[in-house]
Coordinates of N, CA, C and O in Angstrom, one line a residue:
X591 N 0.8 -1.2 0.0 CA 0.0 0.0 0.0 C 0.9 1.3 0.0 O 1.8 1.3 0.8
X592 N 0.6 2.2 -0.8 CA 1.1 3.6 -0.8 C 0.8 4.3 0.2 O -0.4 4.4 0.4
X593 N 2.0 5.0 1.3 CA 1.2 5.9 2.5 C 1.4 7.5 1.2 O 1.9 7.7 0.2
X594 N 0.8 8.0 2.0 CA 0.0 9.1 1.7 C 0.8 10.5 2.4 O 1.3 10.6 3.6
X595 N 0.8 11.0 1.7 CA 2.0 12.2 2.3 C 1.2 13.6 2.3 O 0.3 13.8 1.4
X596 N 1.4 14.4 3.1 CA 0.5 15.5 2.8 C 1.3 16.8 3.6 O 1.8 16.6 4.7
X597 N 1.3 17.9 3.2 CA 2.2 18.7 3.9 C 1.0 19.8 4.1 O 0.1 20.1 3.4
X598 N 1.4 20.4 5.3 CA 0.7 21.8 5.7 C 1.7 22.6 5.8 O 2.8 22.2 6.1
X599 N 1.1 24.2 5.6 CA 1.6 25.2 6.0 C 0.7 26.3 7.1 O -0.5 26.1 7.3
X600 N 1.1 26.7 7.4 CA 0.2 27.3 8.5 C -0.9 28.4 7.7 O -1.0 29.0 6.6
X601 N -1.7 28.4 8.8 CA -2.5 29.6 7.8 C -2.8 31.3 7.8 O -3.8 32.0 7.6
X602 N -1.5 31.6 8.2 CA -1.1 32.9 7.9 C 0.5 32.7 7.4 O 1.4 32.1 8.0
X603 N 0.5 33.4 6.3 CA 1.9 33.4 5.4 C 2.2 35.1 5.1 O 1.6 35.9 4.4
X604 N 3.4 35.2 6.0 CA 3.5 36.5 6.1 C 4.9 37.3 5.2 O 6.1 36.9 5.4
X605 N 4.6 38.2 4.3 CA 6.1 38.6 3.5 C 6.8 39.1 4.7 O 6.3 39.6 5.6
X606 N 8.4 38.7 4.6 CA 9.4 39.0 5.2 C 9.5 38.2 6.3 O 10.6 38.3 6.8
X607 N 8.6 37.2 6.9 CA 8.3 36.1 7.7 C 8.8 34.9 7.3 O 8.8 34.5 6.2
X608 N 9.6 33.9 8.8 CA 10.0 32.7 8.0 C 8.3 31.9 8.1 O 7.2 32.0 8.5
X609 N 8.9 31.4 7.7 CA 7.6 30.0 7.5 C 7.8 28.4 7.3 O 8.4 27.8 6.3
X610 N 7.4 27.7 8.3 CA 7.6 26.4 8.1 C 7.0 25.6 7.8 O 6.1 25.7 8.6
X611 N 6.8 24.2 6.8 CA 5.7 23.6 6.2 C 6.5 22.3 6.9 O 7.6 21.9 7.1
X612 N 5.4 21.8 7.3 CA 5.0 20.2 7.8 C 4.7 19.1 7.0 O 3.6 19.1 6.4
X613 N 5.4 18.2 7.0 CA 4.6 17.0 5.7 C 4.7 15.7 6.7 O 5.8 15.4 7.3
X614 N 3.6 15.2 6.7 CA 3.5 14.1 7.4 C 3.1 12.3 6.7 O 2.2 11.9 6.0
X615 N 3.9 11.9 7.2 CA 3.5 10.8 5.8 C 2.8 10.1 6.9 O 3.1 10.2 8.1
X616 N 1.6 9.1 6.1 CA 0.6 8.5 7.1 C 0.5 7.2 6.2 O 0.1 7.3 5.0
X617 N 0.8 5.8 6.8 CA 1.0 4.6 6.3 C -0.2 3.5 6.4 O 0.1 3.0 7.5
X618 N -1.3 3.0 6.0 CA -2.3 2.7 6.3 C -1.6 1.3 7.1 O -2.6 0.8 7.6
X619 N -0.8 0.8 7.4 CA -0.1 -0.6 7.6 C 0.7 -0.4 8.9 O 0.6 -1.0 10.0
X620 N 1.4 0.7 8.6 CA 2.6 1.3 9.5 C 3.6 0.6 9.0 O 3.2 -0.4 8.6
X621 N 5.2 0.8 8.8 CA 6.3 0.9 8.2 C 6.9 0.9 9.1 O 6.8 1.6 10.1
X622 N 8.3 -0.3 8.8 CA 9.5 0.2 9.6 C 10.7 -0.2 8.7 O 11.0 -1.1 7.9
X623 N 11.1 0.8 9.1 CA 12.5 0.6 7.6 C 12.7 2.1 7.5 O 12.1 2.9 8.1
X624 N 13.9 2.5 6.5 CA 14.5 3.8 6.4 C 13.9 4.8 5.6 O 13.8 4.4 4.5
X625 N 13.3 6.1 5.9 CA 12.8 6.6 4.5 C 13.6 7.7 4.3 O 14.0 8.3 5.3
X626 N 13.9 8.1 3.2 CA 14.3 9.6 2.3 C 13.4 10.4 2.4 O 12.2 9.9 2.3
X627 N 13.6 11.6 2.7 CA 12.5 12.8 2.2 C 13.3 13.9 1.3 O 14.5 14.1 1.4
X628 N 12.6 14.5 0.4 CA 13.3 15.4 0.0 C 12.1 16.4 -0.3 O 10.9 16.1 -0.7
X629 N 12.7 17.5 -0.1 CA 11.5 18.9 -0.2 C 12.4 19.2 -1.3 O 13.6 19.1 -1.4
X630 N 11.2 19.6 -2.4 CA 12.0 20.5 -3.7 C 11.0 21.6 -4.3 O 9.9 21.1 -4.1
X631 N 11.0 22.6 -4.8 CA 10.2 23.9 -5.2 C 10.6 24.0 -6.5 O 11.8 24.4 -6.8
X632 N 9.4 23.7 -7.5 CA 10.1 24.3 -9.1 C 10.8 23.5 -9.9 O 11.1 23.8 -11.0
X633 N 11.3 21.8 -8.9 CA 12.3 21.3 -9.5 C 13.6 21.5 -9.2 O 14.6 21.1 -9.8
X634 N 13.4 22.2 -8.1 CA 15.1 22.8 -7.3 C 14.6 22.1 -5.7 O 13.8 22.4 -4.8
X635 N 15.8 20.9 -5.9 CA 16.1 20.5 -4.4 C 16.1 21.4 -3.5 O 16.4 22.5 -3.8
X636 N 15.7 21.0 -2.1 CA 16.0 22.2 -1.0 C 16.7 21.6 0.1 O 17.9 21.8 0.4
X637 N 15.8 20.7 0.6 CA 16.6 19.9 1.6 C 16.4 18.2 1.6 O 15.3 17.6 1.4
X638 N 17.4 17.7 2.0 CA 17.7 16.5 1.7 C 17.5 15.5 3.0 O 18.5 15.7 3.7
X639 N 16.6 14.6 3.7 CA 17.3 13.9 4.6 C 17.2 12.4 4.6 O 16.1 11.9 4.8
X640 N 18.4 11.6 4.4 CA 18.5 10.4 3.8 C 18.3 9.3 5.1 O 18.7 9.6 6.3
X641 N 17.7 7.7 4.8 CA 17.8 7.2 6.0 C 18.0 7.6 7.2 O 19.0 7.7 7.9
X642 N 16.5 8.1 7.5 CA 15.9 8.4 8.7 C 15.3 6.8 9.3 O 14.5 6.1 8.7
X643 N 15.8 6.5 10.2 CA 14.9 5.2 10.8 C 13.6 5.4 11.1 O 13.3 6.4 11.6
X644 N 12.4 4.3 10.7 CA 11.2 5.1 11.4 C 10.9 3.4 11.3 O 11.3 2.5 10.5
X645 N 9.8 3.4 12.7 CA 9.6 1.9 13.0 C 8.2 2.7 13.6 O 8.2 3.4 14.6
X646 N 7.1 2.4 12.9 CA 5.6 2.5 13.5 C 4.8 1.2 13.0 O 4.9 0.8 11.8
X647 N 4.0 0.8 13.9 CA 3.1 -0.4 13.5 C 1.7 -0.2 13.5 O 0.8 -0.9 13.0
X648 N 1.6 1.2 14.4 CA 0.5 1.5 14.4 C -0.2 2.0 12.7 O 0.2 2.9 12.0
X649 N -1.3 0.9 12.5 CA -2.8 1.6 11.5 C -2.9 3.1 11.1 O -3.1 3.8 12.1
X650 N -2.9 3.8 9.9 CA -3.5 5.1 10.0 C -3.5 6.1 11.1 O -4.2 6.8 11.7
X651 N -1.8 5.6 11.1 CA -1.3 7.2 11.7 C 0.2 7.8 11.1 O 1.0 7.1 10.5
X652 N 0.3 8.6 11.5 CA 1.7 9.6 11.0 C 2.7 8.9 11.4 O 2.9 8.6 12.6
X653 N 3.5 8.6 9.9 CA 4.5 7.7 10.6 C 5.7 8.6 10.7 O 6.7 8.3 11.4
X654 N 5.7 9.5 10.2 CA 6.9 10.2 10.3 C 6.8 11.8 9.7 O 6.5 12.0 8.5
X655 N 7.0 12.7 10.7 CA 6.9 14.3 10.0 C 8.3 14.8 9.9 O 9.4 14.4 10.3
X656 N 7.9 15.5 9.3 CA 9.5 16.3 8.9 C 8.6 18.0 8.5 O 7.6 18.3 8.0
X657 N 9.9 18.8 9.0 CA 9.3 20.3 8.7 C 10.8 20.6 8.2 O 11.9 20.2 8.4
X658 N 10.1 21.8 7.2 CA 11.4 22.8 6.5 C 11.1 24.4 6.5 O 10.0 24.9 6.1
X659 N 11.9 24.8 6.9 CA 11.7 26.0 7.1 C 12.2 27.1 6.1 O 13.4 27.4 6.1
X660 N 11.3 27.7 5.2 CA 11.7 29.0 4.5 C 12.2 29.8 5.8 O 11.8 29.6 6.9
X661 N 13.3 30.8 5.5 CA 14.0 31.8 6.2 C 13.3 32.6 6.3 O 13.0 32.8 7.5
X662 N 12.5 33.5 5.0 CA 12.1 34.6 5.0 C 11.1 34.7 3.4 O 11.5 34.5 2.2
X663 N 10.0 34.9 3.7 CA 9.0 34.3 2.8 C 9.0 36.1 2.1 O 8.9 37.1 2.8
X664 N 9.1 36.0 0.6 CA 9.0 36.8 -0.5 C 7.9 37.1 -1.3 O 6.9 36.3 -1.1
X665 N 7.8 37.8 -2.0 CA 6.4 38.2 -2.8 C 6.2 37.2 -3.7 O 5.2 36.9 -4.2
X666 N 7.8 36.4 -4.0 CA 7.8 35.8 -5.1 C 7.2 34.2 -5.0 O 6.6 33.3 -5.6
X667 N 7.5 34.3 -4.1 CA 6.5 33.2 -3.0 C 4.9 32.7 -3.4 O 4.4 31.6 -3.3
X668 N 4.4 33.9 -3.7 CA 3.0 33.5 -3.4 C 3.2 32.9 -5.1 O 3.9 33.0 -6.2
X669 N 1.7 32.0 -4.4 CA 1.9 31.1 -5.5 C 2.8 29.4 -5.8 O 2.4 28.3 -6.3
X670 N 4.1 29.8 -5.2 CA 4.5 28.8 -5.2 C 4.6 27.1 -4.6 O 4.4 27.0 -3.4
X671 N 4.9 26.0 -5.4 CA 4.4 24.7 -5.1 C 5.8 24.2 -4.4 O 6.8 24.1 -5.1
X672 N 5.8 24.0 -2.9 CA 6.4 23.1 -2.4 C 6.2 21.9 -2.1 O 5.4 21.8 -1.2
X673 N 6.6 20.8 -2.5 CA 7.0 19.6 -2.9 C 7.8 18.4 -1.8 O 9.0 18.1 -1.9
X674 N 7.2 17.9 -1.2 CA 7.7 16.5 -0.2 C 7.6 15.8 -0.4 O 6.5 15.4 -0.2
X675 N 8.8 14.6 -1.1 CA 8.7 13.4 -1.9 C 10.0 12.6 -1.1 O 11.2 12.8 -0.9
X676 N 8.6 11.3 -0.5 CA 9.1 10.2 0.7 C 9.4 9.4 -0.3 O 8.9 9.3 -1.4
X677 N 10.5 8.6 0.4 CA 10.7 6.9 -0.4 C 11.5 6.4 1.1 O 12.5 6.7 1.8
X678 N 10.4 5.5 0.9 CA 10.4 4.4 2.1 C 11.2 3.2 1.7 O 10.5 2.4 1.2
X679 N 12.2 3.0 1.8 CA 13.6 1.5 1.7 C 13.0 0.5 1.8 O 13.8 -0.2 2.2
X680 N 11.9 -0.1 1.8 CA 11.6 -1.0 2.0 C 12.1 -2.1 0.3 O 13.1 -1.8 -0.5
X681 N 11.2 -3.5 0.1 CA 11.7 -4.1 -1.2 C 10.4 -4.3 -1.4 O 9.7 -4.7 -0.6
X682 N 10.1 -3.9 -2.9 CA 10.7 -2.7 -3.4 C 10.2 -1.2 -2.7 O 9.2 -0.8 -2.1
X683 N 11.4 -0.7 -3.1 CA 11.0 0.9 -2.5 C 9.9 1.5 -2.6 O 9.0 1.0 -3.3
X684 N 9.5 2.4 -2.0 CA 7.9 2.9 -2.1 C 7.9 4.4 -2.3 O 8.6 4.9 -1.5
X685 N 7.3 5.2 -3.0 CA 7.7 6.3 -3.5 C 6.3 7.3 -3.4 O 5.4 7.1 -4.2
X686 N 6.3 8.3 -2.5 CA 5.0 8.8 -2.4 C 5.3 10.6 -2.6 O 6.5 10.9 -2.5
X687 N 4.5 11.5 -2.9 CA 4.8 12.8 -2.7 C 3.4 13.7 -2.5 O 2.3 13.6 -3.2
X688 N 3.5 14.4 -1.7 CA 2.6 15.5 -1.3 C 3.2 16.9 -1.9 O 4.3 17.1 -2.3
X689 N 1.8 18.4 -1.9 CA 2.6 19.2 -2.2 C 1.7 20.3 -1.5 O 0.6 20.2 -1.0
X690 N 2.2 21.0 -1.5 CA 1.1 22.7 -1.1 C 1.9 23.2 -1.5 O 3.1 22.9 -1.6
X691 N 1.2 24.4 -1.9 CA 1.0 26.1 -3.1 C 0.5 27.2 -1.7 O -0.6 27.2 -1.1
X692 N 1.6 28.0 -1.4 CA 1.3 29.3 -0.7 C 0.7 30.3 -1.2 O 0.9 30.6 -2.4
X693 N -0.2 30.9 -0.2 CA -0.6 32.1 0.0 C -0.5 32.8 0.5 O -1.2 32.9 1.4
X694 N 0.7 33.9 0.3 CA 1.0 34.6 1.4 C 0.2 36.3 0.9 O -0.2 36.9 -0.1
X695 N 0.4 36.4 2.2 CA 0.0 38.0 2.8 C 0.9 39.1 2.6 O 2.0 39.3 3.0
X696 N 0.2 39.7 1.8 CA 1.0 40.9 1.6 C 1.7 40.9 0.4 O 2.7 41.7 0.3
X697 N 1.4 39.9 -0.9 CA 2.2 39.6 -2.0 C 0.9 40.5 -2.6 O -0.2 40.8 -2.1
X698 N 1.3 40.6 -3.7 CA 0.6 41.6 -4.6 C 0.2 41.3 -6.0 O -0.3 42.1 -6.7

């Protein structure tokens, strides 16, 4: 089964504000084994984090979150699709991705 990845951003997105988006992968089975995450915007990697251990057995719940933090959110921002794409080590690998598109405040 494919878990399901979904990321939030909060819901005020402020220019000149950092901002941090949450992606939570949620495994209908629960998983244990290593997963990759990688956040990318546009097709431009951001951040990378490789073999993370995650061991959950529990049914339909969050097996693993990960947050990334923009520094300082831009006009150029609004609009744009940040991208959280899991792959779970298992055999064979399992390859899931979530995304959210900001709204921020005060873009024009």
């Amino acid at each position: 089964p494919t878990p399901s990845v979904s990321v939030k951003a909060p819901n005020t997105q402020t220019v000149g504000q950092p901002l941090t988006l949450e992606c939570s992968v949620t495994s209908v089975r629960g998983i244990t084994g290593r997963v990759d995450i990688v956040w990318s915007s546009g097709g431009t990697e951001l951040e990378r984090m490789m073999g993370v251990s995650v061991s959950s057995t529990t049914s339909n719940s969050a097996v693993y979150t990960d947050s990334y933090t923009i520094s300082q959110l831009s006009t150029s921002d609004e609009g744009r699709v940040y991208q959280c794409e899991v792959v779970i080590n298992t055999s064979p690998p399992v390859m899931a991705t979530g995304n959210v598109t900001l709204d921020v405040t005060g873009a024009i």
